Amino acid sequence: AGPRRRFTRRVLPALLIIAILGLGSRVGGGGDGVAGDGAGAGVASAREDLTRLDEERISVGTTPSSPRVRAGLGDQTAIVDGTDPSPPLIPPRAASKTPPGARKESAGRARNLGTESRGTRAKTTKSKSTELVAGIAALEVDHSTHAADDEAAKAIANAGKQTSGYADALDTSKIVFATFVSNGFHEFMLNWFEHTRRLGVDNVIVAALDEETEALCVANGIPYHSDKDLRYTFEVMATGGQPLHDPNAKVTMEGKAFQQIGALKAAFLLFLLNRGHRVLVSDVDTVWLNDPREWFERDDLPTRTDVSVSTDCLSHEEEKKSRGCWGPGFNTGVLWLRPTAPTIALMATWRDALLTTSDKFEHDQDIFNKLLRFDPDGSPASFSAVDPPLGVRSTESSFVEAAGDGRVGEALHMRRVARGIVLGALPLARFCSGHVYFVQRLPQRLGVKPLVVHTTYQFSQARGKRQRLREAGLWLLDDDAYFGRGPGFTKRGFVAMLPDDQPPAALVADGAGVEKHLASAAWYRLAIRNLVAVAEATNRVPVLPRITCVCDRWWGNVLPSCKIPGSDVAPPFDRCPQDHVMNLPNMERAGVEWREWSFLERVGDDARGSAALARL
């Protein structure tokens, strides 16, 4: 009787709340979710609730003619928590569609993204599927892209003869900051470059893998490398989710399309290494937080390794004990490459393996890890420690380190791996994954100055990456209208929840658990649903509240502890990323406009003055 009573009193109400919010949290519409029948019971209920709302002690109400009570909220596109099973279909993009130059997705973008002018693309078959993402129909995903483009593969293998751009202007005495991009991630490349510019970093190069990207670089004064043999040739975009500038794009993360992107990257790096450059390459969804040049020029680790790589390790304690994280996967999002013979050979082998693999699910990072862990004969690498004096620190770190780190005489994070490579594992508190930086916040806890963050360990694809960068004040592309300034901002202002309008303290206190997670997440969804409704009724933009996560989120199992195995910090997390609890692409598709929880802390007095506070 006891467990049954506890289930009835605790778990069942939470499940019912989730079901109500997920399946019936529409302001309008009838029982089938269609919003073309006039003001239904949901609209009437919402109007009744809104008339009781107190915004700055002013009663706010709506009428059936309120422009946004139904549009976006009252129809079947209203999906806040990502559990609605029957959203409307979005028409698939025509192959020749030109993305808009200045889409109003979040009050505009500051940079010119150009227009699309597709060149020759490898043809794919018409195999399509409708996947489910968080229980709802996703946009079009193409699974037919494993047909090899043999002509493009031959070109990539022999690239370097038909180049243009700025590679010849690079200085071999300086570190080359490099990245690569195709049409799917233009906004992130612009953000990446802007951060390097603000740090005063020079000797920068962007590999433009298609004509659209080359035109974008030219329009924005970004030094680029172009090679007629290094072109992405598939129609589908090889990205993990729809690009920010084209939410209807057909995408894939498998097959030869995705593998071709990796091969293009490896060939580009091989081109730079063969010219004698030391290369610091990072994915475009990274942000350089501080200037790393002194560390790479002077520290013992990068000056003694052939290759150094970031890791997916989540524990500084484990890293310290093992003198580097060697168990979790190496993440190629940040790579340090010295132009040694083993490094050059590794890049050529990596390129060729990506062009010839028969496994449609094998990504560039999978192959990179395999090449370091297994020799050509299939025998596993020893990962033996590097003997003194090479493997021992002889100079004290010039950066402030965590307690006990960076002292003369300590073993460096170095191992001898396959193919004669001396490999370095970049320290996780300086070269941060998304979980280390945004969730655990280990650099702040350890008193370490981070150098770069890679937006990994996140959800909601590209929109989740952008949201995390916005929450941390690291997204630099938003224009004046986004901050409530200028003629482009047409709303009355902003509306936010009162700072003390939070779930009951017992739900988010230490001692995480599934019941607390269900109850607190339901509370936040309900409050945010109300906040969005208030914003629509008052012609304001909602500023989302800061969320406390009682459970961590991961692709593996976090139960019953609610903590990712192997991570240092357990929940609750009081600065929980929005993508941890909400489906951002669905919110955007529903027509919801919002601002991140840190927005009012970063804007000027004018925007803060136009923000109303409400208890929801």
XYZ file of C-alpha atoms in Angstrom:
616
model
C 0.000 0.000 0.000
C 2.866 2.400 0.795
C 4.551 2.354 -2.631
C 1.163 2.490 -4.362
C 0.165 5.516 -2.306
C 3.471 7.248 -3.031
C 3.031 6.593 -6.763
C -0.525 7.970 -6.645
C 0.413 11.051 -4.636
C 3.754 11.930 -6.269
C 4.563 10.317 -9.577
C 1.085 10.108 -11.108
C 0.328 13.855 -10.720
C 3.670 14.719 -12.313
C 2.997 12.409 -15.229
C -0.469 13.890 -15.644
C 0.983 17.421 -15.712
C 3.464 16.412 -18.381
C 0.741 14.759 -20.414
C -1.492 17.819 -20.132
C 1.307 20.209 -21.124
C 2.586 18.024 -23.929
C -0.696 16.918 -25.470
C -3.081 19.679 -24.526
C -1.153 22.843 -23.745
C -2.596 24.726 -26.700
C -4.197 28.034 -26.054
C -6.767 27.361 -28.783
C -8.238 24.619 -30.890
C -10.613 21.734 -30.411
C -9.958 18.209 -29.301
C -8.136 17.298 -32.510
C -5.751 20.240 -32.231
C -6.973 22.020 -35.367
C -7.156 25.749 -34.822
C -9.437 26.744 -37.656
C -12.702 26.380 -35.743
C -12.806 29.757 -34.027
C -12.379 30.343 -30.311
C -12.555 26.883 -28.718
C -12.562 25.894 -25.090
C -8.775 26.299 -24.864
C -8.924 29.901 -26.086
C -11.752 30.712 -23.701
C -9.821 29.221 -20.810
C -6.674 31.125 -21.733
C -8.597 34.399 -21.997
C -10.119 33.776 -18.580
C -6.666 33.112 -17.096
C -5.052 36.126 -18.774
C -7.694 38.545 -17.482
C -6.545 37.643 -13.991
C -2.895 38.225 -14.767
C -1.241 41.111 -12.967
C 1.524 42.729 -15.010
C 3.061 45.550 -12.985
C -0.308 45.686 -11.145
C -2.120 46.370 -14.428
C -4.817 43.898 -15.416
C -4.112 42.404 -18.827
C -6.733 40.688 -20.958
C -7.217 39.463 -24.500
C -10.060 39.278 -26.940
C -10.790 36.741 -29.702
C -9.219 39.160 -32.166
C -5.860 39.284 -30.389
C -3.441 38.598 -33.238
C -1.220 36.026 -31.588
C -3.444 34.254 -29.078
C -4.178 31.592 -31.676
C -1.483 32.054 -34.303
C 1.525 30.097 -33.107
C 0.012 29.314 -29.734
C -3.529 28.297 -30.442
C -2.901 26.004 -33.369
C -1.191 22.699 -33.776
C 2.263 24.265 -33.981
C 2.242 25.125 -30.276
C 4.844 22.743 -28.941
C 6.715 23.939 -25.888
C 7.942 20.715 -24.350
C 8.359 18.651 -27.507
C 5.858 15.878 -26.783
C 3.036 16.710 -29.204
C 2.657 13.716 -31.527
C 1.006 15.454 -34.472
C 2.617 18.750 -35.556
C 1.854 20.168 -38.986
C 4.059 19.179 -41.866
C 6.399 21.832 -43.163
C 6.696 21.780 -46.954
C 10.069 20.356 -47.996
C 12.523 22.757 -49.546
C 12.768 22.791 -53.299
C 16.262 22.035 -54.540
C 16.611 25.492 -56.065
C 15.247 27.450 -53.129
C 17.262 30.535 -52.242
C 17.545 31.118 -48.486
C 16.471 34.607 -47.424
C 19.165 37.205 -47.001
C 17.951 38.445 -43.634
C 15.495 35.946 -42.159
C 13.598 37.299 -39.197
C 14.273 34.345 -36.963
C 15.445 36.235 -33.903
C 15.127 39.853 -34.920
C 17.653 39.475 -37.697
C 21.358 38.833 -38.066
C 24.143 41.340 -38.258
C 26.173 39.751 -41.044
C 25.487 39.382 -44.734
C 24.988 35.669 -45.395
C 24.716 36.102 -49.141
C 22.500 34.035 -51.408
C 22.668 30.479 -52.613
C 24.021 29.667 -56.055
C 24.376 25.925 -56.186
C 27.008 24.440 -58.434
C 27.191 20.832 -59.539
C 26.049 18.434 -56.824
C 26.273 14.658 -56.628
C 22.845 13.159 -57.239
C 21.211 11.088 -54.555
C 18.256 8.777 -54.793
C 14.830 9.896 -53.641
C 14.803 7.888 -50.427
C 13.156 9.968 -47.721
C 11.935 9.293 -44.226
C 10.073 11.074 -41.500
C 11.848 10.609 -38.190
C 10.553 11.303 -34.741
C 12.406 13.834 -32.642
C 11.238 13.942 -29.026
C 8.067 12.203 -30.147
C 7.164 14.528 -33.017
C 7.666 14.380 -36.748
C 10.990 15.912 -37.705
C 11.855 17.788 -40.838
C 13.123 15.828 -43.807
C 16.182 13.672 -43.215
C 17.879 12.001 -46.148
C 19.212 8.455 -45.693
C 20.162 7.915 -49.336
C 23.570 9.569 -49.384
C 25.859 6.552 -49.247
C 26.390 6.399 -52.992
C 30.025 7.322 -53.547
C 31.014 10.243 -55.712
C 34.108 8.637 -57.245
C 34.998 11.674 -59.319
C 34.965 13.939 -56.263
C 36.978 11.381 -54.256
C 39.719 11.368 -56.905
C 39.774 15.165 -56.885
C 40.062 15.323 -53.093
C 42.920 12.801 -53.099
C 44.856 14.982 -55.559
C 43.894 18.425 -54.266
C 46.232 21.366 -53.945
C 46.830 22.227 -57.589
C 43.880 24.550 -58.324
C 43.851 26.846 -55.311
C 42.894 30.431 -54.729
C 42.423 32.662 -51.719
C 44.815 33.639 -48.949
C 46.818 30.506 -48.097
C 49.929 31.940 -49.764
C 49.820 34.896 -47.372
C 50.002 32.735 -44.235
C 53.148 33.156 -42.113
C 55.000 29.921 -41.266
C 56.568 31.561 -38.209
C 53.128 31.975 -36.613
C 50.434 29.532 -35.606
C 47.717 29.152 -38.233
C 44.190 29.392 -36.832
C 42.071 27.331 -39.182
C 38.520 26.194 -39.615
C 36.420 24.788 -42.449
C 32.793 25.250 -43.396
C 30.142 24.526 -45.981
C 26.750 26.118 -46.505
C 25.129 24.521 -43.458
C 27.054 26.376 -40.747
C 27.683 29.862 -42.099
C 26.474 31.711 -39.014
C 28.774 29.742 -36.748
C 31.747 30.485 -38.975
C 30.969 34.205 -38.771
C 30.760 33.965 -34.986
C 34.016 31.950 -34.853
C 35.844 34.521 -36.956
C 34.495 37.479 -34.970
C 35.877 35.998 -31.757
C 39.334 35.535 -33.300
C 39.198 39.111 -34.542
C 38.314 40.454 -31.097
C 41.253 38.562 -29.595
C 43.581 40.165 -32.119
C 44.468 36.811 -33.651
C 45.991 36.971 -37.115
C 47.197 34.234 -39.476
C 43.634 32.964 -39.822
C 42.288 30.859 -42.693
C 38.836 29.423 -43.455
C 38.492 26.518 -45.880
C 35.506 27.379 -48.088
C 34.084 24.034 -49.195
C 31.522 25.400 -51.646
C 30.889 28.470 -53.773
C 28.346 29.925 -51.351
C 30.902 29.911 -48.546
C 33.581 31.461 -50.715
C 31.197 34.286 -51.646
C 30.320 34.796 -47.982
C 33.990 35.085 -47.031
C 34.602 37.605 -49.788
C 31.580 39.678 -48.719
C 32.725 39.783 -45.094
C 36.472 40.221 -45.601
C 37.364 36.808 -44.170
C 40.625 35.188 -45.374
C 39.716 31.935 -47.065
C 41.243 29.014 -48.893
C 39.528 27.720 -51.999
C 40.432 24.695 -54.059
C 38.449 23.528 -57.084
C 39.216 19.958 -56.019
C 38.010 20.507 -52.444
C 34.316 20.985 -53.031
C 31.359 19.471 -51.217
C 29.310 17.827 -53.973
C 26.116 16.476 -52.383
C 22.726 18.196 -52.516
C 21.889 17.329 -48.918
C 23.464 19.395 -46.141
C 25.837 17.348 -43.991
C 24.968 18.798 -40.603
C 23.384 17.652 -37.359
C 20.122 19.515 -37.791
C 18.707 22.193 -40.044
C 20.973 25.233 -40.559
C 19.945 28.477 -38.894
C 19.359 30.231 -42.211
C 17.310 27.404 -43.770
C 15.057 25.547 -41.296
C 13.561 23.422 -44.083
C 16.863 22.097 -45.441
C 17.304 18.381 -46.079
C 20.143 17.139 -43.857
C 22.109 14.031 -43.028
C 24.776 12.841 -40.597
C 25.578 9.577 -42.325
C 26.879 8.124 -45.539
C 29.325 9.492 -48.047
C 27.914 13.004 -47.727
C 28.997 13.365 -44.116
C 32.221 11.440 -44.719
C 33.080 13.734 -47.607
C 33.092 16.733 -45.259
C 35.649 14.929 -43.074
C 37.802 14.039 -46.077
C 37.748 17.653 -47.244
C 38.868 18.759 -43.780
C 41.761 16.258 -43.705
C 42.884 17.244 -47.212
C 42.827 20.924 -46.263
C 44.955 20.275 -43.164
C 47.363 18.173 -45.200
C 47.764 21.100 -47.607
C 48.734 23.424 -44.723
C 51.088 20.917 -43.069
C 52.931 20.250 -46.316
C 53.705 23.968 -46.411
C 55.364 23.792 -43.012
C 52.594 25.387 -40.937
C 51.767 24.599 -37.331
C 48.001 24.390 -37.389
C 45.429 24.971 -34.659
C 42.187 23.852 -36.270
C 38.809 24.050 -34.571
C 35.259 23.405 -35.685
C 33.119 26.448 -36.421
C 30.887 25.698 -33.422
C 33.773 26.512 -31.101
C 34.493 29.883 -29.521
C 37.983 31.060 -28.633
C 37.476 32.664 -25.231
C 41.060 33.763 -24.629
C 44.181 34.033 -26.769
C 45.878 30.601 -26.767
C 48.995 31.535 -28.706
C 51.300 31.914 -25.689
C 50.276 28.505 -24.378
C 50.913 26.758 -27.696
C 54.184 28.599 -28.253
C 55.670 28.049 -24.779
C 54.041 25.199 -22.905
C 55.883 21.866 -22.839
C 52.908 19.779 -24.010
C 52.150 21.358 -27.409
C 55.821 21.953 -28.219
C 56.718 18.263 -27.736
C 53.798 16.422 -29.346
C 53.051 15.648 -32.983
C 49.307 15.944 -32.434
C 47.291 17.219 -29.478
C 43.528 16.782 -29.347
C 40.591 17.761 -27.165
C 38.676 14.984 -25.422
C 35.131 14.159 -24.381
C 36.332 13.609 -20.810
C 34.076 15.106 -18.112
C 36.276 14.639 -15.041
C 39.270 16.717 -14.026
C 39.791 14.289 -11.158
C 40.185 11.398 -13.598
C 42.351 13.503 -15.898
C 44.677 14.391 -13.036
C 44.926 10.798 -11.807
C 45.683 9.379 -15.281
C 47.760 12.340 -16.492
C 45.368 12.928 -19.359
C 42.057 11.480 -20.474
C 42.783 8.440 -22.622
C 39.640 6.365 -22.247
C 36.856 8.595 -23.604
C 36.881 9.453 -27.281
C 39.238 12.050 -28.707
C 37.223 14.937 -30.098
C 38.555 16.418 -33.331
C 36.718 19.684 -32.677
C 40.057 21.133 -31.521
C 43.289 19.782 -33.014
C 46.882 20.979 -32.654
C 49.071 19.725 -35.499
C 52.826 20.157 -35.889
C 54.235 19.529 -39.394
C 56.148 16.377 -38.478
C 56.383 13.307 -40.713
C 54.043 11.218 -38.485
C 51.452 14.033 -38.444
C 51.522 14.446 -42.223
C 51.192 10.705 -42.725
C 48.264 10.587 -40.284
C 46.366 13.311 -42.167
C 46.852 11.527 -45.500
C 45.683 8.214 -44.032
C 42.692 9.912 -42.400
C 41.669 11.479 -45.721
C 41.971 8.214 -47.619
C 40.113 6.210 -44.961
C 37.173 8.604 -45.142
C 37.064 8.339 -48.920
C 37.140 4.532 -48.930
C 35.182 3.406 -45.865
C 32.231 1.108 -46.535
C 30.548 1.789 -43.175
C 27.864 4.434 -43.735
C 27.765 5.326 -40.032
C 31.533 5.821 -39.627
C 32.340 9.488 -39.097
C 35.614 11.364 -39.379
C 36.037 11.340 -35.599
C 35.429 7.572 -35.421
C 38.153 6.946 -37.980
C 40.531 9.419 -36.316
C 40.189 7.564 -33.000
C 40.701 4.209 -34.723
C 43.876 5.403 -36.455
C 45.375 6.496 -33.143
C 44.361 3.348 -31.251
C 45.338 0.696 -33.833
C 48.433 0.251 -35.980
C 48.115 -0.654 -39.675
C 48.461 -4.358 -38.854
C 45.458 -4.166 -36.514
C 47.417 -4.446 -33.282
C 46.313 -2.073 -30.511
C 48.528 0.877 -29.648
C 50.390 0.665 -26.350
C 49.540 4.174 -25.158
C 52.770 3.996 -23.194
C 53.934 6.978 -21.193
C 56.639 9.120 -22.746
C 59.856 8.691 -20.787
C 61.765 11.615 -19.245
C 62.982 14.085 -20.126
C 60.550 14.448 -23.069
C 57.510 13.335 -21.087
C 58.149 15.427 -17.959
C 57.478 19.102 -17.481
C 60.716 21.108 -17.352
C 59.185 24.593 -17.240
C 56.408 25.756 -14.978
C 53.168 26.577 -16.735
C 52.823 30.253 -17.589
C 49.048 29.994 -17.005
C 47.262 29.749 -13.682
C 46.516 26.064 -13.194
C 44.226 24.095 -10.936
C 45.743 23.186 -7.590
C 48.700 20.851 -8.096
C 48.840 21.172 -11.891
C 51.524 22.768 -14.069
C 54.538 22.166 -11.808
C 58.033 21.264 -12.909
C 58.586 17.515 -12.764
C 55.004 16.409 -13.387
C 54.234 13.897 -16.111
C 52.792 15.605 -19.149
C 49.513 14.524 -20.765
C 51.395 12.596 -23.464
C 51.317 9.043 -24.806
C 52.959 7.084 -27.581
C 50.118 5.826 -29.750
C 49.734 4.091 -33.098
C 51.641 5.052 -36.275
C 54.563 6.586 -34.384
C 52.490 9.516 -33.125
C 53.354 11.271 -29.881
C 49.871 12.346 -28.792
C 48.873 15.027 -26.322
C 45.498 15.182 -24.561
C 44.548 18.843 -24.264
C 43.551 19.728 -20.668
C 39.758 19.699 -20.375
C 39.425 22.823 -18.218
C 41.184 24.921 -20.882
C 39.813 23.161 -23.957
C 36.259 22.709 -22.799
C 33.445 20.521 -24.000
C 29.924 21.880 -23.785
C 29.231 19.958 -20.583
C 32.457 21.006 -18.878
C 31.881 24.688 -19.657
C 28.117 25.258 -19.716
C 26.831 22.636 -17.261
C 29.512 21.622 -14.757
C 31.299 24.978 -15.152
C 34.603 23.348 -14.212
C 36.915 26.218 -15.242
C 35.170 28.506 -12.764
C 35.209 25.838 -10.063
C 38.912 25.120 -10.599
C 39.975 28.749 -10.989
C 41.318 28.106 -14.497
C 41.117 30.485 -17.455
C 39.508 28.529 -20.319
C 40.864 29.042 -23.814
C 38.099 27.567 -25.966
C 34.666 26.003 -25.663
C 33.182 23.512 -28.101
C 29.381 23.337 -28.103
C 29.171 19.584 -27.611
C 27.056 17.556 -25.183
C 24.025 19.582 -26.238
C 20.616 19.077 -27.775
C 18.337 20.815 -30.301
C 21.070 20.724 -32.964
C 22.287 24.088 -34.288
C 19.658 26.025 -32.351
C 20.800 24.463 -29.103
C 24.380 25.481 -29.869
C 23.367 29.061 -30.585
C 21.181 29.207 -27.480
C 24.042 28.141 -25.218
C 26.326 30.746 -26.760
C 23.648 33.405 -26.299
C 23.126 32.445 -22.673
C 26.877 32.834 -22.084
C 27.087 36.115 -24.037
C 29.239 34.462 -26.730
C 26.945 34.814 -29.764
C 28.085 37.986 -31.532
C 25.779 38.113 -34.557
C 22.587 39.555 -33.047
C 21.703 43.023 -34.302
C 20.210 46.055 -32.537
C 16.658 44.837 -33.050
C 17.414 41.695 -31.052
C 18.276 43.930 -28.100
C 15.175 46.081 -28.482
C 16.825 48.987 -30.251
C 16.117 50.751 -33.529
C 13.249 50.653 -36.023
C 13.625 46.927 -36.585
C 12.222 46.189 -33.139
C 8.433 46.398 -33.393
C 7.364 44.984 -30.049
C 6.253 47.014 -27.037
C 9.172 45.673 -25.045
C 10.057 42.547 -23.090
C 8.389 40.598 -20.319
C 10.169 38.428 -17.764
C 9.298 36.476 -14.676
C 10.112 37.975 -11.305
C 13.499 36.692 -10.068
C 11.894 34.985 -7.077
C 9.222 33.325 -9.233
C 10.778 29.873 -9.005
C 9.629 26.334 -8.221
C 9.239 25.379 -4.550
C 12.726 25.179 -3.063
C 12.271 21.548 -2.100
C 11.981 20.583 -5.775
C 15.368 22.008 -6.787
C 17.356 21.494 -3.605
C 20.347 19.187 -3.326
C 19.517 15.525 -3.566
C 18.362 15.084 -7.140
C 15.879 12.448 -8.102
C 13.464 11.491 -10.820
C 10.386 12.666 -8.905
C 11.913 16.104 -8.305
C 12.994 16.300 -11.918
C 9.511 15.516 -13.230
C 7.836 17.977 -10.894
C 10.271 20.870 -11.387
C 10.416 20.423 -15.181
C 6.617 20.450 -15.305
C 6.597 23.642 -13.213
C 9.005 25.369 -15.600
C 7.075 24.292 -18.697
C 3.832 25.573 -17.250
C 5.389 28.883 -16.206
C 7.073 29.359 -19.581
C 3.841 28.484 -21.392
C 2.134 31.220 -19.371
C 5.016 33.624 -20.010
C 4.723 33.112 -23.765
C 0.964 33.691 -23.596
C 1.453 36.908 -21.610
C 4.033 38.100 -24.141
C 1.648 37.479 -27.023
C -1.220 39.239 -25.263
C 0.877 42.299 -24.393
C 2.948 42.512 -27.609
C 6.195 41.831 -25.800
C 9.061 39.388 -26.236
C 9.363 36.827 -23.423
C 12.672 36.565 -21.567
C 12.904 32.994 -20.341
C 13.721 32.313 -16.695
C 16.964 30.824 -15.471
C 16.310 27.119 -15.052
C 17.642 24.790 -12.382
C 18.143 21.231 -13.641
C 17.556 18.550 -11.060
C 18.632 15.785 -13.463
C 21.441 15.897 -15.984
C 20.676 15.029 -19.596
C 22.655 12.606 -21.708
C 22.215 10.000 -24.434
C 23.126 7.270 -21.979
C 21.628 6.344 -18.620
C 21.757 8.912 -15.816
C 19.399 7.053 -13.486
C 18.991 6.701 -10.593
C 21.621 9.299 -9.595
C 20.639 11.812 -12.332
C 24.400 12.302 -12.870
C 26.377 11.418 -15.993
C 28.783 8.605 -15.074
C 32.347 9.864 -14.930
C 31.502 13.555 -14.500
C 32.788 15.530 -11.523
C 29.770 17.634 -10.597
C 26.339 16.286 -9.716
C 23.090 18.209 -10.209
C 21.261 20.361 -9.445
C 22.692 22.859 -11.942
C 21.416 26.381 -11.343
C 22.344 27.677 -14.825
C 20.850 24.867 -16.825
C 20.996 25.336 -20.620
C 17.562 25.724 -22.149
C 18.180 22.855 -24.572
C 18.482 20.525 -21.573
C 14.726 20.757 -20.978
C 13.099 22.218 -24.100
C 12.970 21.423 -27.814
C 14.166 24.649 -29.440
C 13.526 23.757 -33.116
C 9.900 23.009 -32.253
C 9.526 26.314 -30.410
C 10.955 28.150 -33.411
C 8.730 26.255 -35.840
C 5.755 27.217 -33.678
C 6.534 30.887 -34.288
C 7.636 31.607 -30.711
C 10.139 34.423 -30.324
C 12.082 34.593 -27.055
C 15.248 35.794 -25.381
C 17.686 33.846 -23.247
C 17.633 33.997 -19.433
C 20.782 36.163 -19.264
C 19.436 38.714 -21.750
C 18.480 41.460 -19.277
C 21.860 41.196 -17.563
C 23.655 42.028 -20.803
C 21.505 44.706 -22.457
C 21.553 48.433 -21.912
C 19.296 50.464 -19.647
C 16.858 51.212 -22.478
C 16.024 47.552 -23.006
C 15.909 46.849 -19.261
C 13.571 49.778 -18.823
C 11.149 48.344 -21.359
C 10.949 44.995 -19.559
C 7.829 44.261 -17.541
C 7.986 41.750 -14.696
C 5.189 39.311 -13.972
C 4.516 36.592 -11.418
C 3.405 33.540 -13.351
